[in-house]
Short mmCIF file of C-alpha atoms and ligand atoms in Angstrom, two decimals:
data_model
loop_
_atom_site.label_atom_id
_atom_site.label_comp_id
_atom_site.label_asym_id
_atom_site.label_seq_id
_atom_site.Cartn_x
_atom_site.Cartn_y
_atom_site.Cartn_z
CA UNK A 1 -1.58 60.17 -85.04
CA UNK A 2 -4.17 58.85 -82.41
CA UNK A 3 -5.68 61.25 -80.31
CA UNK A 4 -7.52 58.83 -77.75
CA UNK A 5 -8.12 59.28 -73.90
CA UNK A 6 -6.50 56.51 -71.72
CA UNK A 7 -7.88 54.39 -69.19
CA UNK A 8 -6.02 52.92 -66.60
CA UNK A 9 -7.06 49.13 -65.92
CA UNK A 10 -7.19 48.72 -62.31
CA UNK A 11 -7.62 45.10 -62.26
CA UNK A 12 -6.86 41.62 -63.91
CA UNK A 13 -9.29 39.57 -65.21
CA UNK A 14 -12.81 39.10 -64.53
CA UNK A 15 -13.29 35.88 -62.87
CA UNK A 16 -16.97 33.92 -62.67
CA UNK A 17 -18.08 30.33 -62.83
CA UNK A 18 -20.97 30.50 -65.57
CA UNK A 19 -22.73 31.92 -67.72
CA UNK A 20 -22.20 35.87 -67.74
CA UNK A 21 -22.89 39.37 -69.54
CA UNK A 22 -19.89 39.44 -72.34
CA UNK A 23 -18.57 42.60 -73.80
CA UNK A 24 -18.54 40.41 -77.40
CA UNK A 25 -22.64 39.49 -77.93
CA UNK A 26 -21.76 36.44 -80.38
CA UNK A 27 -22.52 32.99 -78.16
CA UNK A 28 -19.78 30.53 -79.64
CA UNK A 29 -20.91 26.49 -78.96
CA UNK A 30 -17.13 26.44 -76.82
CA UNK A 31 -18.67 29.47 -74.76
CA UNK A 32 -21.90 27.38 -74.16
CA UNK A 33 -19.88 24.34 -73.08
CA UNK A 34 -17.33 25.78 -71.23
CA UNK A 35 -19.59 27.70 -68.86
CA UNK A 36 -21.73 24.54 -68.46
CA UNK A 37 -18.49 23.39 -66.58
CA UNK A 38 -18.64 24.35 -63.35
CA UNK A 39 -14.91 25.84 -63.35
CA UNK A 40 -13.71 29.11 -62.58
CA UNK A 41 -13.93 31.66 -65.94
CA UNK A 42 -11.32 34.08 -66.52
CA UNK A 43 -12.60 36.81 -68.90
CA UNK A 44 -11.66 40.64 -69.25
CA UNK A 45 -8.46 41.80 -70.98
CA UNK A 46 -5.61 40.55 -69.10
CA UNK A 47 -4.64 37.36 -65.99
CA UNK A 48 -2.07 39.42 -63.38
CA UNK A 49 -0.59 36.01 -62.81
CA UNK A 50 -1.74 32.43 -64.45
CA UNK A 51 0.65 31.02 -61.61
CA UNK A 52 -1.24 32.53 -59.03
CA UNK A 53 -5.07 33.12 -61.03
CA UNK A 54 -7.51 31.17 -58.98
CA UNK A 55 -8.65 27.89 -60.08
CA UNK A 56 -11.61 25.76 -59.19
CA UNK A 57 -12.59 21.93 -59.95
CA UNK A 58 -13.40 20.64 -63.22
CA UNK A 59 -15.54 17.70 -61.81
CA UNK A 60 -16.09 15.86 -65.39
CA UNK A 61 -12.09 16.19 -65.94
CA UNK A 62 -11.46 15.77 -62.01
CA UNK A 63 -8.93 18.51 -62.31
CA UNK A 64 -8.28 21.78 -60.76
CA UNK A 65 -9.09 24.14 -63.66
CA UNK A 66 -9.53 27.81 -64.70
CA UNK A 67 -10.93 28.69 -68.45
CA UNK A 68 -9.64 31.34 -69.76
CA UNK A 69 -11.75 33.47 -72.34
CA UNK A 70 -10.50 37.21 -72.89
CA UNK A 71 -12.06 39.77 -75.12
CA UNK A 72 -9.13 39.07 -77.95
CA UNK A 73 -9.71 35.35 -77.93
CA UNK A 74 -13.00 35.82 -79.67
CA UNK A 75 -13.84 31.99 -80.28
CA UNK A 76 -11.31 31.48 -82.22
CA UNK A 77 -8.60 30.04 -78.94
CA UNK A 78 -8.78 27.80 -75.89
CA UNK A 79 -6.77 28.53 -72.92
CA UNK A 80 -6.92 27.35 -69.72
CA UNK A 81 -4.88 27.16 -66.54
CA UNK A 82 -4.49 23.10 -65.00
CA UNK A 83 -3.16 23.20 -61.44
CA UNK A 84 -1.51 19.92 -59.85
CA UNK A 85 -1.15 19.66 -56.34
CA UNK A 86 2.02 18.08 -55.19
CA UNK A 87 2.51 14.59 -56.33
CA UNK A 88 -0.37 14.28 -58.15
CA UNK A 89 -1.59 13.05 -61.13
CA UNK A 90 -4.41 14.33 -63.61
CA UNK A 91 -6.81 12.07 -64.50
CA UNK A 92 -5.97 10.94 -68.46
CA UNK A 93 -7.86 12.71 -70.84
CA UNK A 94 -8.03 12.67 -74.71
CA UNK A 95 -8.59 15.28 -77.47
CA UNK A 96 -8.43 15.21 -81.16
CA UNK A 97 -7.00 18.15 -82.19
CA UNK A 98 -3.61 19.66 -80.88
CA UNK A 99 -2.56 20.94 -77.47
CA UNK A 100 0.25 23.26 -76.66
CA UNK A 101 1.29 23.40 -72.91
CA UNK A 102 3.40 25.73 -71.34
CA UNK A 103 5.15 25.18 -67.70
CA UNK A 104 3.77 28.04 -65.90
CA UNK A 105 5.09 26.94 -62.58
CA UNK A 106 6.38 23.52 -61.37
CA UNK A 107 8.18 20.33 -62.52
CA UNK A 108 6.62 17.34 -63.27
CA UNK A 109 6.21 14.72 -66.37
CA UNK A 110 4.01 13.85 -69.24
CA UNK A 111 2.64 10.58 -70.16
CA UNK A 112 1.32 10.60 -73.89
CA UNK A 113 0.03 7.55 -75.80
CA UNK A 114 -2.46 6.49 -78.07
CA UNK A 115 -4.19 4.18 -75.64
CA UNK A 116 -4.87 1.52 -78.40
CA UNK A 117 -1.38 -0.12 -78.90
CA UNK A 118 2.17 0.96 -78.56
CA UNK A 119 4.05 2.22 -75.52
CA UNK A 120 3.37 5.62 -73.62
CA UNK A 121 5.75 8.21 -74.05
CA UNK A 122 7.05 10.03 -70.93
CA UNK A 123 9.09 13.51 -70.81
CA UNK A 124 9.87 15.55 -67.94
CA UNK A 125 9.61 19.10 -67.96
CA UNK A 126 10.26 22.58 -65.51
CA UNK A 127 9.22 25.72 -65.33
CA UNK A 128 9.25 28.11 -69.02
CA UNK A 129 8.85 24.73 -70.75
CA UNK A 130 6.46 24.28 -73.93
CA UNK A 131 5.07 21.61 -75.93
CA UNK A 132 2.69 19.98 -77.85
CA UNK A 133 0.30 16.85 -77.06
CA UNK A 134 -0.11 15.68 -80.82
CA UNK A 135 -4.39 15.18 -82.21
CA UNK A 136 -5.58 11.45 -81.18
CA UNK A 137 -3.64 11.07 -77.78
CA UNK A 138 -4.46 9.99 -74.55
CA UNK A 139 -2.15 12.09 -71.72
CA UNK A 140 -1.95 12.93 -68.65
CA UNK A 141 0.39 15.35 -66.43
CA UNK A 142 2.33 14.79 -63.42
CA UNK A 143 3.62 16.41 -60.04
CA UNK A 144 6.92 15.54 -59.77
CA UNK A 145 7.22 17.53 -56.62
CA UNK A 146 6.32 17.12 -52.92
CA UNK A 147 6.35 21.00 -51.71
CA UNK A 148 4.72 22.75 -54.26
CA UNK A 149 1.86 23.04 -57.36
CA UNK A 150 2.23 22.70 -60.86
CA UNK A 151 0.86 25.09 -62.49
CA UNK A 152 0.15 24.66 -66.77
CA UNK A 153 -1.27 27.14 -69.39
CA UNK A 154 -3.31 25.21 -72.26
CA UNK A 155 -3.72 26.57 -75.45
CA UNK A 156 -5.92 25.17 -78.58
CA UNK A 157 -7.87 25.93 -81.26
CA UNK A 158 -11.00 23.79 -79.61
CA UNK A 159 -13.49 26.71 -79.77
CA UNK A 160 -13.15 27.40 -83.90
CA UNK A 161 -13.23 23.52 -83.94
CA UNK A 162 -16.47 23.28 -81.81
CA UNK A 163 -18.19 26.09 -84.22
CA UNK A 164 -17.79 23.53 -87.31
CA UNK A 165 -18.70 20.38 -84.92
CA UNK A 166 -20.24 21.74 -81.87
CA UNK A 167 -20.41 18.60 -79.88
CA UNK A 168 -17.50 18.39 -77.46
CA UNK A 169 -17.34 14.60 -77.19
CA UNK A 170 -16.57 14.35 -81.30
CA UNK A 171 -13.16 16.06 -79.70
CA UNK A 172 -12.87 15.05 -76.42
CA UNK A 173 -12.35 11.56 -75.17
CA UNK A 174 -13.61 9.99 -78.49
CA UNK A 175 -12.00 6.40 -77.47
CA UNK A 176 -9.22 6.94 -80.21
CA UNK A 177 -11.19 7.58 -83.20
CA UNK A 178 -8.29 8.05 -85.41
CA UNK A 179 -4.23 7.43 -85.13
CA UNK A 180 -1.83 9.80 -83.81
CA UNK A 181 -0.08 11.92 -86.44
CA UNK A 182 3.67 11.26 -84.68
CA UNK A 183 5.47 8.27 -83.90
CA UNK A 184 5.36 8.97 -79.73
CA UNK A 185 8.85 7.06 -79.25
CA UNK A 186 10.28 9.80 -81.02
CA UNK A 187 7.92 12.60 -80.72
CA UNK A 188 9.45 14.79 -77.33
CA UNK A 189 13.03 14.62 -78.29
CA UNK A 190 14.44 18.54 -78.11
CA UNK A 191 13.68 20.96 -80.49
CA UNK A 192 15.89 21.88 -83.07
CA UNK A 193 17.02 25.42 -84.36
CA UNK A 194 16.21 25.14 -88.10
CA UNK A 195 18.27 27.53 -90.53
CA UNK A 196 16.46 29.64 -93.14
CA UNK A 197 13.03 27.93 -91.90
CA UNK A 198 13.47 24.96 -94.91
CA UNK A 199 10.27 22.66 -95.12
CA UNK A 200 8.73 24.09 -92.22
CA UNK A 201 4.94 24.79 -92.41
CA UNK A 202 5.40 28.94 -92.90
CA UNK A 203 8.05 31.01 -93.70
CA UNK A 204 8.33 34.89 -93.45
CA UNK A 205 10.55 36.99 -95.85
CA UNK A 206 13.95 37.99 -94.33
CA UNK A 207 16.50 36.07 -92.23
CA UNK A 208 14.97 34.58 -89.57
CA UNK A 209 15.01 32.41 -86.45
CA UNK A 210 12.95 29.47 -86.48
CA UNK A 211 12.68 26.37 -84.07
CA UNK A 212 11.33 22.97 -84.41
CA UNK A 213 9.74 20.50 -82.38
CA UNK A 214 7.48 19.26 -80.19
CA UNK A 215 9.47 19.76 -76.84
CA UNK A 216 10.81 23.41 -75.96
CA UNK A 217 12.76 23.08 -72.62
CA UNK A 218 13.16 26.75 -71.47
CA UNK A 219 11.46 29.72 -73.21
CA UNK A 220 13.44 31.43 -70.92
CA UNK A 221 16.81 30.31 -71.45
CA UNK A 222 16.51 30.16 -74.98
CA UNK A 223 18.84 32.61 -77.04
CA UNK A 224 18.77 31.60 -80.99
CA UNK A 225 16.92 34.41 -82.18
CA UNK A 226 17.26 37.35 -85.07
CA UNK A 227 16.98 40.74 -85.27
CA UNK A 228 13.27 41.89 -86.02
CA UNK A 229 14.12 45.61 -86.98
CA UNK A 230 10.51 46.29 -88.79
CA UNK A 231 9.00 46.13 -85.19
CA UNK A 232 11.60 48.53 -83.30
CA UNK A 233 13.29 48.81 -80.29
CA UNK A 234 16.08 46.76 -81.69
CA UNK A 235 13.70 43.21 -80.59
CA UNK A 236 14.30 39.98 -81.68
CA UNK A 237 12.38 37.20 -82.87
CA UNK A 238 11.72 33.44 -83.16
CA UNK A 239 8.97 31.35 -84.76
CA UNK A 240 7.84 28.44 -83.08
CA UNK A 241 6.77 25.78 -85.45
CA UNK A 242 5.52 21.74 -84.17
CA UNK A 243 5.96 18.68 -86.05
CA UNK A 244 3.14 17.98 -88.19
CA UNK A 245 0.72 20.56 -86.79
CA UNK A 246 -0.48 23.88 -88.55
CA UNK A 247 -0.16 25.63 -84.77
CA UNK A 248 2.97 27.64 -84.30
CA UNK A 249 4.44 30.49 -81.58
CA UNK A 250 6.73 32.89 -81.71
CA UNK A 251 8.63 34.50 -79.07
CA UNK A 252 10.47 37.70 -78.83
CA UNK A 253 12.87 39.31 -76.63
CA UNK A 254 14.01 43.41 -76.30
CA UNK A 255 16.39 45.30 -74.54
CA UNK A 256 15.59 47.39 -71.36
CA UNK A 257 13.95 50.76 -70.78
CA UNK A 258 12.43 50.39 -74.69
CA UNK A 259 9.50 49.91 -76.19
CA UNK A 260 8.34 47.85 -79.60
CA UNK A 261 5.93 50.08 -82.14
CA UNK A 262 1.96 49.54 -82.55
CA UNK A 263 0.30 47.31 -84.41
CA UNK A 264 -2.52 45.14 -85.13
CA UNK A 265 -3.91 41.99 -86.37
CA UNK A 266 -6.69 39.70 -85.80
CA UNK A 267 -7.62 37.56 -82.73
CA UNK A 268 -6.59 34.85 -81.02
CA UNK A 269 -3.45 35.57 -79.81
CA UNK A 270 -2.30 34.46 -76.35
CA UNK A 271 1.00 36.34 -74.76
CA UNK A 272 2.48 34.56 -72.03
CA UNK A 273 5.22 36.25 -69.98
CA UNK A 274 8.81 33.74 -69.49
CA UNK A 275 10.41 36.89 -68.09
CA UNK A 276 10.95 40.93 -67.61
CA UNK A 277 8.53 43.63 -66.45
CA UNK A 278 6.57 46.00 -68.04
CA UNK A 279 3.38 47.07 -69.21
CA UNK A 280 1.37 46.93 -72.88
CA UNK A 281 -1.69 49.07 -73.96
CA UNK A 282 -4.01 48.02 -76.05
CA UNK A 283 -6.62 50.37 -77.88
CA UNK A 284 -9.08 50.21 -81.25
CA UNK A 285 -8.85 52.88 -83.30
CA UNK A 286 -10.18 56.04 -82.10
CA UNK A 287 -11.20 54.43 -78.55
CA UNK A 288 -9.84 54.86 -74.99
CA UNK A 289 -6.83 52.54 -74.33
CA UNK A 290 -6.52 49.67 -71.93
CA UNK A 291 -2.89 49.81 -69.75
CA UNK A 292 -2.17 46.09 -69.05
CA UNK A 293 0.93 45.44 -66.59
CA UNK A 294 2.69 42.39 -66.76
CA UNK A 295 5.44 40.36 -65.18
CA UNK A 296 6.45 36.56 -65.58
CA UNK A 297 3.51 35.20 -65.43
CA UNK A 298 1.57 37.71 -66.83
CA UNK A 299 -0.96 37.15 -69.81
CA UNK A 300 -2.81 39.30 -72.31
CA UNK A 301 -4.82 38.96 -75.58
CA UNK A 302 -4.94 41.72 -78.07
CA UNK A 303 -8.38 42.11 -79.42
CA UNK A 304 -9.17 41.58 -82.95
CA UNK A 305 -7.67 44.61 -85.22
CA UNK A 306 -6.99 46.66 -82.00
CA UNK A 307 -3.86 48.13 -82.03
CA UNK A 308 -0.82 46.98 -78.77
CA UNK A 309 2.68 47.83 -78.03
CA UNK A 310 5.05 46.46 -75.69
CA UNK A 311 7.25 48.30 -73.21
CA UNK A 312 9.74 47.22 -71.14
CA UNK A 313 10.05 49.05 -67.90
CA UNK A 314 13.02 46.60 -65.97
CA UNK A 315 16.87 46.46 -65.72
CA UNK A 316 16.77 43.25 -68.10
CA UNK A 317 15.44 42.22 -71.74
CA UNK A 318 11.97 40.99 -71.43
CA UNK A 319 10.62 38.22 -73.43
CA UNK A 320 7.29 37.66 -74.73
CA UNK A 321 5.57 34.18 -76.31
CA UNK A 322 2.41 34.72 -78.78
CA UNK A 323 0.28 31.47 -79.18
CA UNK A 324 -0.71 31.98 -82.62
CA UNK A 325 -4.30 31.44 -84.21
CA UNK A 326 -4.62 29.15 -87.31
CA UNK A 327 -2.38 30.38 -90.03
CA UNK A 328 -5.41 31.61 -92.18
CA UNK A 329 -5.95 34.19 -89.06
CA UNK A 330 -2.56 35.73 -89.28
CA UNK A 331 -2.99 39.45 -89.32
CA UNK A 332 -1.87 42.01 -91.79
CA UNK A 333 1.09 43.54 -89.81
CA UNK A 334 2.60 40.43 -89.38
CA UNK A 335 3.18 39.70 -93.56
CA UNK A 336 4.03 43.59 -93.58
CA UNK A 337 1.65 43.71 -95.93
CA UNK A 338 0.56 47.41 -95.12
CA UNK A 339 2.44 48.70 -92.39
CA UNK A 340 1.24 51.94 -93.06
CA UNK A 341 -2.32 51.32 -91.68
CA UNK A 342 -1.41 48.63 -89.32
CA UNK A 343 1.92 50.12 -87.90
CA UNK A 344 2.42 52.92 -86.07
CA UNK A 345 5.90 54.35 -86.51
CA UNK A 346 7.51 55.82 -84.16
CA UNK A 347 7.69 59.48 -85.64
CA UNK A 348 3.67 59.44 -85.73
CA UNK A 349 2.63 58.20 -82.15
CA UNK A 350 1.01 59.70 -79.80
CA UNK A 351 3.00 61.86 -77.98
CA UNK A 352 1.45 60.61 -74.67
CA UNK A 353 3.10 57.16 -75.65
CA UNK A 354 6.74 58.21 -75.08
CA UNK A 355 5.62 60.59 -71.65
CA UNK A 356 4.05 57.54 -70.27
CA UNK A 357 6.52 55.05 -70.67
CA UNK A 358 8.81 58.37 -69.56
CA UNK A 359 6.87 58.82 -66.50
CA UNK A 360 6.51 55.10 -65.58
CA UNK A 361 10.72 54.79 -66.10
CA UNK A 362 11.12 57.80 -63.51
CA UNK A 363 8.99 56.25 -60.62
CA UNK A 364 11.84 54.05 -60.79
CA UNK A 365 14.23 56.12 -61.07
CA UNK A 366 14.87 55.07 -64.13
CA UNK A 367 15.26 56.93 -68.05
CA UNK A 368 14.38 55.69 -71.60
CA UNK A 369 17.10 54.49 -73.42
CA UNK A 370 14.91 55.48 -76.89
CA UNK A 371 16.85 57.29 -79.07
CA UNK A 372 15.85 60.80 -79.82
CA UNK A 373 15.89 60.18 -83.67
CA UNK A 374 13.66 57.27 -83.91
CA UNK A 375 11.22 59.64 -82.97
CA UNK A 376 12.21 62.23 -85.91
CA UNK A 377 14.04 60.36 -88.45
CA UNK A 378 11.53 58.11 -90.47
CA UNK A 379 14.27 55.68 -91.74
CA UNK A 380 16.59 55.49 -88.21
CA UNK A 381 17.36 51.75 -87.53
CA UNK A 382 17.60 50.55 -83.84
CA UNK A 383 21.42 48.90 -83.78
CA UNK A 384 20.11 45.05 -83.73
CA UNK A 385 20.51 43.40 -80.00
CA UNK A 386 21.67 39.90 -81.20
FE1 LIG B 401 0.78 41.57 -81.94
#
């Protein structure tokens, strides 16, 4: 049972261009470069809206940029919000490790290629699209539009890689140091569904959804996923997994007026919001907890080891997608390894959990659809939505 105050957050992120005073004292070598930049710096716990989150030029990328470091991503993940004005193109750029995008907002096309030898690859993409610019490659992103921005959310493990080698240029634009790990002809054909998970890079216990690729099309659209009972509210699940990359997703989807149970892991973790509307909190052990709306658009890092749940407040499922850390920062709840101390079921939460989400749902003149025996039956099992 927690028996913590709450705090209402009453605004998004905290937005500067520089260095500032961080809640976290450690000074990462990313954090040094990154506010050496010049570029608008999104910090705090949550962005309202990465389709709407101001931006500001990047003049040594000659992009419109916004860095994004919240209090959960704790030098361990990149993200950062590119904005392309109609019709245009960003200037090419390279990086040697991996890069997962996600379509914020817009439609436009990707160029990829080594920029040594071969032919460029080209896919289009739309809004609630993801995928991954493979280690080694050259790309750049275009406007496909004439009335209005793209917006794109970047996401990479660039900070943890700066702490081994902290010189940026060993990682970006390095004149194709090495060779890309994918052929590129091949590389943005549609990702697959892949049963039982077989020769993919991790594997949880149970039956599972997992899908393939390098090119998602619609996060939003997307409906192959399983039952993820351990978590509640009668949620589903998929894993994300990219071709010859240790970076994976996952995404998951539950039903109206419910909410998923607490838990927590380590850092890293970036949630990006397809679709739905609701609200998390977030709180460490014993400490006041952080409310965090969120709509499409919406995104929110969990800090390390503090615990978060999910509620859905609309008429609709809502659908979350978790950029994941490296694998070796994968955090307890997620292998189940001891749910008691990292779950919280729903029998032993807070009462004030179920009379918020109770009290939000009747502003809108809406009721929970919880079932009054998950909150008294320890073993009660949520009928599974897919
Ligand atoms: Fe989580």
């Amino acid at each position: 049972m927690t028996t913590t105050n709450t705090t209402q957050s009453t605004s998004d992120s905290v937005v500067s261009a520089g260095k500032q005073e961080r809640a976290t004292v450690a000074a990462y070598a990313y954090d040094e470069w990154m506010e050496a930049q010049g570029a608008p710096i999104h910090r705090g716990f949550y962005i309202a809206d990465v389709r709407t989150a101001p931006v500001g030029t990047w003049r040594a990328r000659g992009a419109e940029t916004a860095f994004i470091q919240l209090e959960g991503q704790q030098g361990v993940s990149e993200a950062r919000i590119t904005e392309i004005a109609p019709g245009a193109t960003t200037p090419a750029y390279r990086m040697a490790i991996d890069e997962v995008v996600y379509v914020a907002a817009g439609n436009g096309s990707t160029t990829v290629s080594n920029g040594v030898h071969g032919s460029p690859s080209t896919f289009e993409w739309s809004d609630h699209a993801l995928f991954l610019v493979p280690r080694h490659t050259l790309r750049e992103f275009s406007n496909l539009r004439g009335d209005r921005p793209v917006r794109l959310l970047h996401y990479s493990y660039l900070p943890l890689a700066m702490s081994v080698v902290p010189e940026p240029q060993f990682f970006l634009d390095n004149g194709g140091a090495a060779t890309p790990p994918v052929d590129l002809s091949e590389a943005f054909d549609e990702a697959q569904a892949i049963a039982g998970g077989s020769g993919l890079k991790w594997v949880g216990s149970g039956d599972k959804a997992y899908w393939f690729g390098n090119f998602f099309p619609d996060m939003r659209a997307w409906d192959k996923l399983r039952d993820h009972a351990a978590r509640g509210a009668g949620g589903s699940t998929v894993s994300i997994q990219f071709a010859d990359s240790d970076m994976s997703c996952h995404m998951s989807v539950f039903p109206s007026r419910t909410y998923k149970k607490a838990h927590r892991h380590g850092p890293g973790r970036v949630i990006i919001i397809p679709d739905g509307e609701g609200y998390s909190v977030m709180w460490q052990e014993g400490k006041d907890k952080v409310i965090v709306p969120w709509h499409e658009g919406s995104l929110v890092v969990p800090p390390d080891r503090w615990f978060h749940q999910h509620f859905n407040l609309g008429a609709t499922p809502a659908r979350y997608l978790a950029f994941h850390p490296p694998l070796q920062f994968h955090g307890y709840a997620d292998k189940v390894v001891d749910r008691a101390k990292d779950q919280i079921e729903y029998f032993d939460e807070d009462p004030w959990v179920h009379q918020h989400f109770e009290s939000e749902l009747a502003e809108r003149g809406l009721t929970s659809l919880m079932p009054s025996q998950a909150y008294t039956d320890p073993n009660y099992a949520f009928k599974p939505s897919v």
